[in-house]
Every structure is written in C-alpha cells, then in structure tokens.
XYZ file of C-alpha atoms in Angstrom:
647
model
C 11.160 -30.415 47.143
C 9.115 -28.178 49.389
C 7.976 -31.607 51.439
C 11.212 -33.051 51.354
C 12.823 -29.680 53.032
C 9.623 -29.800 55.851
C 10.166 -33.308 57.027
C 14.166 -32.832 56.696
C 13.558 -30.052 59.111
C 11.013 -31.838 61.546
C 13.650 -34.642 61.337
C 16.496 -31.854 62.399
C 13.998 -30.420 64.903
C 13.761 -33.749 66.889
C 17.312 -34.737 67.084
C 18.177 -30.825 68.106
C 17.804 -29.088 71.395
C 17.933 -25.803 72.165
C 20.960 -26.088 74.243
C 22.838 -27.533 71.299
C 22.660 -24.582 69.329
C 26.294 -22.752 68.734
C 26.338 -19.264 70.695
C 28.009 -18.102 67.729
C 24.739 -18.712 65.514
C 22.540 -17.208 67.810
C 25.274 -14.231 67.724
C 24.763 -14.917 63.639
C 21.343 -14.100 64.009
C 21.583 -11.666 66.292
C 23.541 -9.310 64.134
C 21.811 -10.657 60.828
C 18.070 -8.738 62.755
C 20.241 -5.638 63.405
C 21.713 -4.930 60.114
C 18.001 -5.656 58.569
C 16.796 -3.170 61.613
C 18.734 -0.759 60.489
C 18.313 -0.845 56.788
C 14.156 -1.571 57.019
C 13.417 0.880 59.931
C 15.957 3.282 60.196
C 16.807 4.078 56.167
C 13.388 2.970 54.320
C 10.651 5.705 56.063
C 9.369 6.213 52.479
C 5.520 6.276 53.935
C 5.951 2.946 55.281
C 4.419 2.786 58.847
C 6.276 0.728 61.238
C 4.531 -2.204 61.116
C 5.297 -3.023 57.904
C 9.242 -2.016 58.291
C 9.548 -4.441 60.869
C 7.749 -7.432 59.416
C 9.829 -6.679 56.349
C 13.243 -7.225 59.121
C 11.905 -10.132 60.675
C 11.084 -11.629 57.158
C 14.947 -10.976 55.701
C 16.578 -12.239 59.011
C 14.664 -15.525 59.022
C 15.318 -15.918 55.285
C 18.954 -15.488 55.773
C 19.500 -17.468 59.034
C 17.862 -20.517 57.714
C 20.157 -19.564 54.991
C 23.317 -19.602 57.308
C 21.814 -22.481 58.924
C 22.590 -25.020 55.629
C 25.417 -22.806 54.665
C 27.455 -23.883 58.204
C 27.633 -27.670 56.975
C 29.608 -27.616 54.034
C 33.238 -28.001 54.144
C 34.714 -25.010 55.715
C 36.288 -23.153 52.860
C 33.754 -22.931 50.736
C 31.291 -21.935 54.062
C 33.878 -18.982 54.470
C 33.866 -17.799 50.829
C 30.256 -18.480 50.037
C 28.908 -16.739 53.355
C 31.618 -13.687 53.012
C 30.327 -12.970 49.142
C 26.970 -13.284 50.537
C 27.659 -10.784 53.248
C 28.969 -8.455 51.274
C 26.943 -8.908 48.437
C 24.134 -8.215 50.477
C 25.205 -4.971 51.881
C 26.307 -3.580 48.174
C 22.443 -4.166 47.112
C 20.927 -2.458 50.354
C 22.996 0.317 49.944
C 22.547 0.423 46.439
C 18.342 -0.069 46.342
C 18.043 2.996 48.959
C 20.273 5.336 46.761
C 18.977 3.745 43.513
C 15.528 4.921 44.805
C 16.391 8.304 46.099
C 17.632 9.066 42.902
C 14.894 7.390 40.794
C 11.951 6.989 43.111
C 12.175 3.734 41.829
C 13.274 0.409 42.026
C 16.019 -1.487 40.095
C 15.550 -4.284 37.754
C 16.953 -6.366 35.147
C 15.890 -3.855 32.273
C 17.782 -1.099 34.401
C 21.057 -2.769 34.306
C 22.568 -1.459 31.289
C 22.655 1.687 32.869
C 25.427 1.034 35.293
C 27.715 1.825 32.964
C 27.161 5.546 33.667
C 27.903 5.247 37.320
C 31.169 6.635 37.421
C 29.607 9.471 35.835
C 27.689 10.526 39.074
C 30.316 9.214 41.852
C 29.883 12.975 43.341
C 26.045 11.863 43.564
C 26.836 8.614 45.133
C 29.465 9.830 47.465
C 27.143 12.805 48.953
C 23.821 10.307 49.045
C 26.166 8.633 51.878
C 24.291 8.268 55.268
C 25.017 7.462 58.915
C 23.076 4.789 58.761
C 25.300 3.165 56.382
C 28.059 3.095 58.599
C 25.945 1.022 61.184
C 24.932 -1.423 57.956
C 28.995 -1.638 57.620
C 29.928 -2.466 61.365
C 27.234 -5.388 61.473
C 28.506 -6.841 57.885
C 31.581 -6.723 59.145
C 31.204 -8.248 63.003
C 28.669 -11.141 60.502
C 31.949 -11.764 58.821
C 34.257 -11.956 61.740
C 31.767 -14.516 63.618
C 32.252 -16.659 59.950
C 35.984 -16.516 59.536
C 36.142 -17.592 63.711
C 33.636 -19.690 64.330
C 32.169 -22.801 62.335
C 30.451 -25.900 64.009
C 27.994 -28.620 63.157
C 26.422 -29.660 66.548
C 22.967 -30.347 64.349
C 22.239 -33.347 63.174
C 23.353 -32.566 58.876
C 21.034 -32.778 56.128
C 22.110 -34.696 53.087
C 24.078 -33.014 50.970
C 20.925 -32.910 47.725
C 18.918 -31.090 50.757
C 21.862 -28.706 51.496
C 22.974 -27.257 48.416
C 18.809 -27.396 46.912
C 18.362 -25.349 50.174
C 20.903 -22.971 49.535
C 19.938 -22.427 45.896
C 16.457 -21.840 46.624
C 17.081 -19.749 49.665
C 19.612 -17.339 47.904
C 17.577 -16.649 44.888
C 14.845 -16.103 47.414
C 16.368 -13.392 49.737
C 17.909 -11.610 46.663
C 15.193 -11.811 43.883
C 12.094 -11.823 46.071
C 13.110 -11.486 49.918
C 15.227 -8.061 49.231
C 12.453 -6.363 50.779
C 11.712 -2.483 50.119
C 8.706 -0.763 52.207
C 6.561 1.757 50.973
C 3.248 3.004 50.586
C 2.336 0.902 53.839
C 2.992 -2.571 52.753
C 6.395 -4.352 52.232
C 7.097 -5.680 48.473
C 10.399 -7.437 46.932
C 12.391 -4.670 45.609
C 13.387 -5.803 42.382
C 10.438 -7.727 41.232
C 8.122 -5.251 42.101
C 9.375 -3.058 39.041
C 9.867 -6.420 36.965
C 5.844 -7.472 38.029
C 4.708 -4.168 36.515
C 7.531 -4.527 33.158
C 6.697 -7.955 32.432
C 2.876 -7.709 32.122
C 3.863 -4.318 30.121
C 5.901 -6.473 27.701
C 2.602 -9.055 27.351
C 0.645 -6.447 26.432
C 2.823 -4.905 24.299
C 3.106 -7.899 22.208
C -0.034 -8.340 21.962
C -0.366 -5.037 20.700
C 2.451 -5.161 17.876
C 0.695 -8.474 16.219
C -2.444 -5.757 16.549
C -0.707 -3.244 15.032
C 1.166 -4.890 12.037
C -1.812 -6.384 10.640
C -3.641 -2.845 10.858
C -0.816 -1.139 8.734
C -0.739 -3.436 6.359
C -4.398 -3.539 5.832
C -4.022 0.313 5.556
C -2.125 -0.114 2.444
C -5.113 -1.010 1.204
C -7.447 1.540 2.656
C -5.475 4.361 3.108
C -5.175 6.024 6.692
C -8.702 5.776 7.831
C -8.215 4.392 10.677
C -8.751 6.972 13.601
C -6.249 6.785 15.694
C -3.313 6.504 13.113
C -5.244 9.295 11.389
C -5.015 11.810 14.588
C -1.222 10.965 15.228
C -0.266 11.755 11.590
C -2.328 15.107 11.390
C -1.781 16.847 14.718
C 0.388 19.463 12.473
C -1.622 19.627 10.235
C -3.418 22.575 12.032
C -3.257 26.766 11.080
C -3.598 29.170 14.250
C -2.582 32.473 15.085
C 1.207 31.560 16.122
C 1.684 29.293 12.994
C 4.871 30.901 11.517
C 5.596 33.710 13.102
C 9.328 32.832 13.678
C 9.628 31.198 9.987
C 13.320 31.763 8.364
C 14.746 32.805 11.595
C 17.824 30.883 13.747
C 16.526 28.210 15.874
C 19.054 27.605 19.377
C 17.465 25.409 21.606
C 19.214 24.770 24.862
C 18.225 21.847 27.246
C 19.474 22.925 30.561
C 20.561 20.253 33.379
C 18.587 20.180 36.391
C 16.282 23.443 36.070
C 12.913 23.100 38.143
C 10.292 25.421 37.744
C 10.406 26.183 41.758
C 13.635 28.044 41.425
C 11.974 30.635 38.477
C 10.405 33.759 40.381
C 11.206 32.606 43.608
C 13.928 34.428 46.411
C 15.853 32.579 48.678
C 17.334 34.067 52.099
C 16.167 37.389 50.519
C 17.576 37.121 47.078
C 16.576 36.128 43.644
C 18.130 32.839 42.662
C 17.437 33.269 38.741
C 17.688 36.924 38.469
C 18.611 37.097 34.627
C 15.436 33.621 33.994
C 12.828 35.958 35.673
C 13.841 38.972 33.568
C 12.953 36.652 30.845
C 9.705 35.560 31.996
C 8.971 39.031 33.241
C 8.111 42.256 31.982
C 11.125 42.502 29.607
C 10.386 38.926 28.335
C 9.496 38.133 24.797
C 7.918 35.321 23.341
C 6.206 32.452 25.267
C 6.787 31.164 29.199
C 4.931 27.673 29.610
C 4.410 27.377 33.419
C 2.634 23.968 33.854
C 5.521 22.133 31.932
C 6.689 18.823 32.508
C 9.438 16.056 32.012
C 8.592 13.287 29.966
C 11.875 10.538 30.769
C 12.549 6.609 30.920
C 15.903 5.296 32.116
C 17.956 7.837 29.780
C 17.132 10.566 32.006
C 19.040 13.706 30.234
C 19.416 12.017 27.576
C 15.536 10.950 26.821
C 14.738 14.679 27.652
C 16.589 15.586 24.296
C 15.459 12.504 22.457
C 11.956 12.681 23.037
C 11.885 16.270 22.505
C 12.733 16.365 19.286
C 10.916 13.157 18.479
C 7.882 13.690 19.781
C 7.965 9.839 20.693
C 7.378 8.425 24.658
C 10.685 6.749 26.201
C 10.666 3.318 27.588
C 11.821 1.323 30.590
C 14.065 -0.691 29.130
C 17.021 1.001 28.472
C 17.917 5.102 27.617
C 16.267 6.147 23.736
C 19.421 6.139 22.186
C 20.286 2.523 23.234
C 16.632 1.312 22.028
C 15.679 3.587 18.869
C 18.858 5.071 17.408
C 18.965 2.702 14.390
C 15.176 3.358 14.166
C 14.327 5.357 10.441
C 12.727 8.599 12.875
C 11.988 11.772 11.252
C 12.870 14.078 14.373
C 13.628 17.999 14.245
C 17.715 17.850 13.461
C 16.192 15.727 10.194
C 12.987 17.931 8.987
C 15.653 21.204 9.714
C 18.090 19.471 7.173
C 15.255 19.271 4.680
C 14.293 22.754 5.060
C 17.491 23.844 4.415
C 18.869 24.119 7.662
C 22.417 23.709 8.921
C 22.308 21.296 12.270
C 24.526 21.640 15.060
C 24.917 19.564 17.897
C 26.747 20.454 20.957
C 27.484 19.174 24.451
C 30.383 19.832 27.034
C 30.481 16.285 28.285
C 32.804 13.024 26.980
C 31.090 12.143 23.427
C 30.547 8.669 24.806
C 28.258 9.784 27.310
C 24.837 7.570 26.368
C 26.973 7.381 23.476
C 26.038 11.338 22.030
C 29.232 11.010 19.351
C 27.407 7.751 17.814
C 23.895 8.895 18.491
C 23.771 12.799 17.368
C 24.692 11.992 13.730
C 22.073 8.800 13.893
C 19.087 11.498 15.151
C 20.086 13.863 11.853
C 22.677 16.230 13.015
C 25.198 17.113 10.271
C 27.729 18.922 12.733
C 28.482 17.685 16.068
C 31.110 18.691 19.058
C 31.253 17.319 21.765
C 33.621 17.197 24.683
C 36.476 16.320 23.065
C 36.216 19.096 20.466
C 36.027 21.900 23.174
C 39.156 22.955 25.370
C 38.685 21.648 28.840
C 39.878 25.124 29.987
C 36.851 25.226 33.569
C 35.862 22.348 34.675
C 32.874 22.411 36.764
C 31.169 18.994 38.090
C 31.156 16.578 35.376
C 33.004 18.151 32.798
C 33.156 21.273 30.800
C 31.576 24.614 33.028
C 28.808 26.540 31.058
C 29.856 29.545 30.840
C 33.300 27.967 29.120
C 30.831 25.736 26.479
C 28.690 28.984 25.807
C 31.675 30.975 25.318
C 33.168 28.137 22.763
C 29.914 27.272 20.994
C 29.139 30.984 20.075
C 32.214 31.668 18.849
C 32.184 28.475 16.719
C 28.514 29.036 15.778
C 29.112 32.648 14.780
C 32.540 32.069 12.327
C 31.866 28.550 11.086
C 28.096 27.872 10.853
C 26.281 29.247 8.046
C 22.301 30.867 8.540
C 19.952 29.372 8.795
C 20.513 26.990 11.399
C 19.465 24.359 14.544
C 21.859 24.396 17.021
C 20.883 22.164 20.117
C 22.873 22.350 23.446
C 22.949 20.597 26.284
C 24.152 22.119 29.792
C 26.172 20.346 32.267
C 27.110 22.604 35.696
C 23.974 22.031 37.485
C 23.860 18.493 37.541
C 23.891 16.502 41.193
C 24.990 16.670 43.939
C 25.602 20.475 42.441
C 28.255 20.792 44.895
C 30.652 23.855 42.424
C 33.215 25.023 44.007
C 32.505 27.880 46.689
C 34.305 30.133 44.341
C 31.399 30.564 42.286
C 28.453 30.945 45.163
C 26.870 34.313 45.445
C 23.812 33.115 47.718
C 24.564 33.042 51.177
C 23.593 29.461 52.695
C 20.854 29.520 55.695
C 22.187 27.218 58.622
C 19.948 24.249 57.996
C 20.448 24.497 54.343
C 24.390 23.708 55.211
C 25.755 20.756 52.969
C 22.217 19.326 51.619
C 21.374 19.383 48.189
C 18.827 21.934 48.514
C 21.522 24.001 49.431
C 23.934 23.076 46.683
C 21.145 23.377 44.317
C 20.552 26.931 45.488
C 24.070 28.441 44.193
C 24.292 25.668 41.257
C 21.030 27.288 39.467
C 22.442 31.054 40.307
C 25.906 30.068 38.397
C 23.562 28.853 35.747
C 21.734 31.685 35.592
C 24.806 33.930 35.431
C 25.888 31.625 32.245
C 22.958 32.495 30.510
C 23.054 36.238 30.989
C 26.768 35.913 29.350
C 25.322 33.836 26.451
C 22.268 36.432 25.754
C 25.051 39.305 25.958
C 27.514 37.363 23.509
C 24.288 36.888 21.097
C 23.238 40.477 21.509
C 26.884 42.189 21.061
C 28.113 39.486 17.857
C 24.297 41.057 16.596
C 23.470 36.946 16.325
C 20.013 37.500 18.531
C 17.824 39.775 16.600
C 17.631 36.781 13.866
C 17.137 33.651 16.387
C 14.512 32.088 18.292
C 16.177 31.060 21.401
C 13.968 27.913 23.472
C 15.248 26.767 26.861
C 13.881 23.775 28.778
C 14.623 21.765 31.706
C 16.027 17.887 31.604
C 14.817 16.651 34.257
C 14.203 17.855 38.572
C 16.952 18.040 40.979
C 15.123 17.394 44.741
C 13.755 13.995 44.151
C 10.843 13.678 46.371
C 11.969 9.955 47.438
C 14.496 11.741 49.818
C 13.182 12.697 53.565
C 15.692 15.194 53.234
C 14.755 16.978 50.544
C 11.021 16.544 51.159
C 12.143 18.277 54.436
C 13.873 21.133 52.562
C 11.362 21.496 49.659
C 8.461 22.050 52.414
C 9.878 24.524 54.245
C 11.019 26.642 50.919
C 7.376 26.357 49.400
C 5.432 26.711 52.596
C 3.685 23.711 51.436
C 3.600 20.084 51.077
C 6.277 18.813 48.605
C 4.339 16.736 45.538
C 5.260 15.170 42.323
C 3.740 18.286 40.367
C 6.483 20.393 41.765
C 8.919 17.947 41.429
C 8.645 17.359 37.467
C 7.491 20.700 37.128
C 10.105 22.347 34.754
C 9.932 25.335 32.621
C 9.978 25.709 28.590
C 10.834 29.552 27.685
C 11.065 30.575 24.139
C 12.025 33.500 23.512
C 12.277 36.251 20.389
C 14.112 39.523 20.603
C 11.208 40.621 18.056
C 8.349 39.477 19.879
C 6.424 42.493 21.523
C 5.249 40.837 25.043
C 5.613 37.880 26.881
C 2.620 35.233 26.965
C 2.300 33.246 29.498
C 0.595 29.707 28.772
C -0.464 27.852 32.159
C -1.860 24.957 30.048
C -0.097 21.400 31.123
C 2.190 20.299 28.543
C 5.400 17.901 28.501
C 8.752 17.121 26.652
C 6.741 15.707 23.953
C 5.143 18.513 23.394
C 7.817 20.408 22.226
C 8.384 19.346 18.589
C 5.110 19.955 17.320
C 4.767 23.454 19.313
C 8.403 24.297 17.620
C 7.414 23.131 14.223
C 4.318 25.328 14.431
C 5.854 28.497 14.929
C 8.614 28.030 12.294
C 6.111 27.172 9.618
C 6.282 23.919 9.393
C 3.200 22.732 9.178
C 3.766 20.388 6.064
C 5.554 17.794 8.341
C 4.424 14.473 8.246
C 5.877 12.645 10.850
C 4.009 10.155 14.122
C 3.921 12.726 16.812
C 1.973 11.704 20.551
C 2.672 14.992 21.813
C 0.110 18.546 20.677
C 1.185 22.024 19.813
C 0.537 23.747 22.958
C -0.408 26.926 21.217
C -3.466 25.489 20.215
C -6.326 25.875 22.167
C -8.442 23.011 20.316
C -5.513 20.281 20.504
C -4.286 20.849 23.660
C -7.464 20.824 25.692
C -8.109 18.823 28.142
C -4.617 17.503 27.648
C -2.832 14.718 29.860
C 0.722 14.039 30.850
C 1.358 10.353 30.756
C 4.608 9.266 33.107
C 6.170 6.034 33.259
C 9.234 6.853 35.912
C 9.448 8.095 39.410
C 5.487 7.483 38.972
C 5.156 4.131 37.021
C 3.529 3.427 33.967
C -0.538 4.192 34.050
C 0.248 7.493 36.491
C -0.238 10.677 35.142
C -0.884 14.456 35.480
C -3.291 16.720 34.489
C -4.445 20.529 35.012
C -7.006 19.372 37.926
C -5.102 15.973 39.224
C -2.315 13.809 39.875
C -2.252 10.070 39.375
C -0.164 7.801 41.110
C -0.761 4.119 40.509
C 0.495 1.666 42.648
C 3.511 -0.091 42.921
C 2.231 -3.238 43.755
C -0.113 -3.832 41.051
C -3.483 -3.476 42.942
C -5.478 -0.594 41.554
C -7.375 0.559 44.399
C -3.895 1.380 46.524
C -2.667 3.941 44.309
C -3.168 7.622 44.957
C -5.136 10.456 43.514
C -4.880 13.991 44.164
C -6.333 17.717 43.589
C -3.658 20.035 42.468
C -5.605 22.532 43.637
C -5.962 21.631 47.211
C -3.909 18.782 47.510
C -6.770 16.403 48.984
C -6.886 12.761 48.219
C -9.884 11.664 45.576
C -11.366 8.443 44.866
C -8.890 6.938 42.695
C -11.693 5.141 40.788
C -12.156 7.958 38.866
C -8.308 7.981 37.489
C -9.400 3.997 36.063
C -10.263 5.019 32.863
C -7.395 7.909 32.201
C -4.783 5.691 33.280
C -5.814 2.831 30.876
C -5.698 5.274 28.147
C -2.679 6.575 29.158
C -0.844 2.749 29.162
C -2.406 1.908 25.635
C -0.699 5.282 23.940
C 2.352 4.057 25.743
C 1.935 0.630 24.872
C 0.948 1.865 21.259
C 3.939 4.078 21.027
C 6.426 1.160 22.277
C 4.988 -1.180 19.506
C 5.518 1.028 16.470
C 8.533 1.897 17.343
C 9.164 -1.948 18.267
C 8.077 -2.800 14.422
C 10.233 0.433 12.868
C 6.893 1.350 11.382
C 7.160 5.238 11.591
C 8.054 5.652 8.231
C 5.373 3.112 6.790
C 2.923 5.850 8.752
C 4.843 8.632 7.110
C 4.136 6.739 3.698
C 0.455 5.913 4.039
C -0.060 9.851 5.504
C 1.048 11.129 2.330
C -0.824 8.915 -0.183
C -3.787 10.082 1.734
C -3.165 13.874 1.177
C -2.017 13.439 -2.182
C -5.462 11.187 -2.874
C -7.462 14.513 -0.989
C-alpha cells in the first residue's frame, strides 16, 4: 500500500502546481501549525528543549494536512462531519493528555480507560487545571472548522477512491495512536503508546512468568516450601524483636488521610505552622513511632490502592485500580486476620459507596461493618462529599455506642483532596501574593482544616475515655503538588529552598501513635504503603500470620536494611527509591536515558549502576502480578503451614 500511496502522490505532484492550490488549504494548514505550536511549545515544557517541541509540531501538522488533503475529496457531507469530529476530537485529547499528565505524570493508555468513570468525581480538578493556553487551542479549532463548513474544493487531480479512504484510515490511526506526540525528557514520543510500549512487554514477561510460577507451586506440593524466594515472602513475620507486641489486645483505628505530604509536617508557611496539632504529634508530646522517609506505593486506583495495598501487603498494577483487578481474589489482608483474632471490623468513608466501588469492595477485603456515604448525614459538605470534621464527629459516635472492643476501624479522609479549593470560610493561613489561586496555595489552608479535624477527633477519643485503649496509625494516600506541573514545581522550589524531586513528592508520613507509649521514635529508614501490614501485625502480636507479604516490618533492623521502594506510576515500572538514590527509568524504553540521582546532594549518577536494582525491582513486580494473576496466595498460605507443622 505504502508504494501505491508514493506513486499516487508523484502522479498528484505532476498534474498539480503550486498556484492551483486552494488559499483556503494553505489557510488549513496554516492554522493546523498554530494550534500544534501552541499545544507542543507553549503547554508541553516538561524538560523538553525546543528542538524537540517543534519537530514534534511540524510532525502533527504534516500528518494532519496530508490528512485534510484526502479528506477534501469525498462528497461534501461526509468531508464536513468527518473533518469537524476530527477537529474536535483532536482538541478533547490534547487537552486531555496535558491534564492527564499533570495529574499522573503519566501518559494515558488503553489499560487506563476504565478509569474515566471517576471523572466527574474530580471536575473541581479539571476545571482549575484550565490554562490560557487552552483558550488559544479553542480559537484555532474553531477558525479550522469555520474554513471546513465554508470552503471545500478539488482543484487536484483526485485519487481513486481505494487510495482515499486507505489514506484516511491509515493516516487517522496514525496521528491519534502514534502521531499524538508528547515531549519530554528531550526527545518527542507518541503519547499513548509510549505507556502501552512499556505495558505490553510487561504483560510478555509476565506471562512468561505465571507458566514459571504454576509449575513451581505445584512441584512444591511435593517438596514443601523450599524454594527461596517463596520461602522469604511467607516468613517475613515470622520474626521476634523488641516492638513485637507491645500494643497486643488494644483498639486498632487506622486513618488514611487524603492528600497529606510529608513537606507540610514541621514546616511554617508565611510565619505560621500549617499542621500545628501533626507536629505536636511528632514532637515532644508525641508517642509511639513517626516514619519520616515514607512513601506511596499506587497504580491507577490512586486512593484507593493506598488502602488496598496497605492492608495487603501486595504491589498494585497498571491495569486498572486493586479493587477492579483483585477483589474476587481469596487475600488474607488485615480486616480478615483482625476477624480471626477476634476483632470487630469497621469500615468507614464519607464519600458515595460506589466510589471504586468501596460498598462492593469493603465487605470482599473482610470488613464485617461498613458505612459509607450514604449511611452518614450529609450535614458539611466540603469538596467531594462529606467534610472531616462532620465524618469524625459521626464515626466516633457510632464507633463508641455500637461497636464492641476490640476492634479495626479503617477511615478514609476526604477534605483535602484537589484542587483543595474549601470554602474561604474555613482558611486560617493568610495567602502570600504569588501563592493567590494556585494549588500550592489551596493546599496550604486544605491541610490546616485537616489538621484542625484531627485535633477534634483526638479530643472526642480522649473525653469519651476511647484513647487510652487504642493504637491510632495515620498515613498519607497519595501527594498533592505533582511535580509534572511548571507551576507547582515553581511553588514547591521556592517553599523548600530547593529543587523540587520525586522524593519529596511521594514523600508522605506514617504516624502511629499510643497514648501509653513513653516517647516518640523517630524511624528515618525508607519504607512504603506495603510496608505497613507487616509493621502493624508486628506490634499487635501477630506474628503467627501466614499470609504472601512483599513489603518488611520496618521496626526491624535486619529485614528492613538496605530496603528499596519499587514504583510503577508517576515513575514507571523498573524506577525506584532508596535511602542513598532515586531511579527514574525512561519513558522511552532505552536504558541509558533514564535518570539517577543522590538524595543527598541531588547530583546526577551513572545510571548503570541502577541496572541491576531496577531488574530486581520489575521481577518482584512481575512476580507479584503473576500470583495474584493465578489466585495462588492461598496455595502459598497452604504449603507455608505444612512446612511449620512438618518443623
């Protein structure tokens, strides 16, 4: 077909002249290079240089005029409805990829599209991630579709109709699965099949790995659990150390909180504290354990993976949120081992129950009680729903009449989510100038009402007399300043003094805290969401648990040494952190662009020395994927106790 298009054209290119060409298609073109201008070199700076931005406009406007080109000799109807859906088409998935990145810091793709659903969910995000630049994108879609709907000639000599509509088809899958360009990192890459490169070859390996990893479970049958590696992720809790049930018997509340970055704890803004009541807890009048060097562990489920994975211990994918890939899964997470230690399990959130589908999924995952939006009284509404202070007031009293000791109650938060715009009403922290309408300086007052709603729910504990029996642990979902937005880079480096990085960004805090604990430790040992079930199970006691786990108790000095954090969004798959570096591997594939860095000075390394750590990091992924894949957790769970029963 390819030959048959080149001496179609050289046949078109000899019957043409210059002077034969429509004005209005040289108008076409005109405003086809300045709405790709606009998008590649005004919106997409994300550390492309120039050179790149503009090849990547020159590339999209020759696409799509060659595209117009065949378009402008069918009949005219279908030119004018073809070329208008394309227009507009077109400027729904620029928009969409720049705010889709901002928000993700990375690029869509088919396994991504089940989360649309949830977009009404963050219209305030959408509507305040609006740019200038957008309006310019607008104007030139809209004076493309004027010059359509007025103008349509066929002064050039026409192509058979096989040649036109083959073009067409081949051109338009072009420009939108390949020729959608995105620029970054200094080179220019297709923006959805960049992601969709990196997924697919994922998926290869991982089936690969599943064939692998049936036939080794079934051979351990056999054998027992010998084999190393399946022998290390069934025993990490089997360990004793100093903190091993100290908080045995007690209450356990955990409370994931939306949006809470560790760069907000300890810090002042325009003179003031913006967590006043968080640093008294990871102060001098703390109690219990602040993990600094704590970090989010998420696939496409965002707040929703932060609960699922910690309390299973288990890495998200790519493909879809946890709940939508391994609710029906037989898991053994922490609302099921607390039901078979006698525990009464509560699970609460102040959003709609069909949010990622929480009033299906919570009783799936092992809780026994669950309320969810529709169970509270709407009576604040903050953001998205339900305002914390209002769910904290409602849970407690519902927790301390109706919920018998001992018990897990989980919680998710809701008032600081994006674009954390609450109503002024509720801002004590005066706004500096150049903070004005940004999400920095949203985020600023957003965190302070949180904070406030957590001083209320330690002073409802304290005066019902519920906190001298409960062991209170509060994490973060997820960061608020992405660090794909020039805007918030811009704020972030100006608040820290400092260049903005992807430590600081995922960088969120785990405090667990016990009214009867004497001091406050602090751990500075890297840790991440996964982390948190077998830390939690350590310190209730729990040590007979025999579930898969790939994260460590971080209150062991021999199993969390020399510990990595794997990530697998915002960074893709194979990029990780540690205490001494931070891996970023490349987006297109080729090893030696990626990026390596010294969290100590920031400086750039020689990213050959990240080769082996990130294919470690990909095969525990990759490993994790394909037992959950197979539903094999339990067969583990099996084999791990015929093996200590045999000892």
């Amino acid at each position: 077909m390819v030959k048959r298009l080149y001496l179609q054209w050289e046949n078109i290119k000899n019957k043409t002249n210059i002077k034969s060409i429509p004005k209005f298609y040289l108008t076409l073109v005109l405003f086809i290079f300045l709405q790709n201008f606009i998008y590649y070199v005004l919106i997409f700076r994300n550390d492309s240089d120039f050179l790149s931005r503009i090849t990547a406009t020159f590339l999209t406007t020759i696409m799509e005029s060659i595209f117009f080109y065949y378009l402008s000799y069918l009949k005219t109807l279908y030119y004018k409805i073809i070329g208008t859906i394309y227009l507009f088409l077109h400027f729904i998935i620029m928009i969409g990829i720049d705010m889709y990145f901002r928000y993700f810091n990375s690029y869509p793709s088919i396994f991504r599209a089940s989360q649309s659903v949830y977009l009404k969910e963050i219209l305030d995000f959408i509507i305040s991630s609006f740019k200038i630049e957008y309006i310019g994108i607008f104007l030139t879609t809209l004076l493309l579709e004027i010059i359509l709907l007025t103008f349509h000639k066929k002064d050039f000599h026409r192509p058979s109709n096989k040649i036109i509509f083959s073009s067409l088809t081949f051109l338009f899958l072009t420009i939108f699965l390949v020729g959608t360009y995105t620029v970054d990192k200094g080179g220019i890459y297709p923006a959805i099949t960049r992601v969709s490169f990196n997924e697919v070859i994922s998926q290869k390996r991982g089936e690969k790995r599943k064939i692998q990893m049936k036939n080794e479970i079934e051979s351990m049958k056999e054998d027992g659990l010998t084999n190393p590696i399946y022998k290390k992720l069934m025993t990490k809790n089997k360990h004793q150390n100093q903190y091993t049930g100290i908080y045995q018997g007690k209450n356990l509340l955990v409370i994931q909180i939306e949006g809470l970055q560790n760069i907000v704890l300890n810090h002042k803004y325009n003179g003031e504290e913006i967590t006043p009541f968080l640093n008294q807890l990871i102060g001098k009048q703390g109690r219990g354990f602040y993990f600094t060097n704590y970090f989010q562990m998420l696939g496409l489920g965002n707040s929703s993976d932060a609960e699922f994975v910690s309390i299973h211990s288990i890495y998200p994918n790519t493909r879809g949120s946890c709940y939508e890939q391994y609710s029906d899964l037989d898991l053994y997470g922490l609302p099921k081992i607390c039901n078979d230690k006698g525990y009464y399990t509560l699970g609460m959130h102040g959003n709609t129950g069909s949010f990622y589908k929480r009033e299906e999924n919570y009783p799936k995952v092992g809780f026994k009680d669950v309320k969810l939006g529709e169970d509270f009284t709407q009576d604040e509404i903050i953001l998205m729903g339900l305002s914390d202070k209002s769910f904290f007031r409602q849970s407690i009293e519902y927790i301390n009449h109706q919920v018998p000791e001992p018990y897990f109650a989980f919680m998710v938060t809701l008032s600081s989510h994006t674009p954390f715009n609450i109503d002024p009403k509720y801002h004590e922290i005066p706004i500096l100038p150049e903070d004005q309408d940004t999400i920095w300086g949203n985020y600023i007052n957003g965190i302070r009402y949180l904070d406030r709603s957590l001083q209320y729910l330690f002073e409802e504990l304290e005066e019902r007399g519920m906190l001298d029996n409960t062991v209170i642990a509060m994490y973060g979902d997820h960061h608020a300043m992405s660090i794909a937005d020039p805007q918030n880079i811009q704020s972030m480096n100006q608040y820290l003094g400092r260049e903005y990085r992807f430590d600081d960004m995922m960088n969120i805090p785990l405090i667990i805290y016990c009214k009867e604990a004497e001091t406050l430790e602090i751990k500075d040992n890297i840790g991440s969401h996964l982390d948190f079930l077998p830390t939690i199970l350590n310190l209730m006691g729990w040590t007979d648990v025999s579930t898969p786990m790939f994260g460590v108790d971080l209150l062991d000095e021999k199993e969390s040494a020399n510990h990595i954090v794997p990530e697998q969004t915002y960074m893709l798959k194979g990029s990780f952190i540690t205490d001494d570096w931070i891996f970023e591997i490349s987006r297109d594939g080729v090893f030696k662009h990626s990026n390596l860095w010294d969290r100590k000075t920031g400086k750039k390394l020689d990213v050959s020395q990240a080769k082996d750590l990130s294919n470690q990091v990909i095969e525990e992924i990759d490993f994790c994927q394909s037992l959950l894949d197979l539903d094999m957790g339990r067969e583990l769970i099996k084999l791990s106790k015929i093996t200590n029963e045999e000892k």
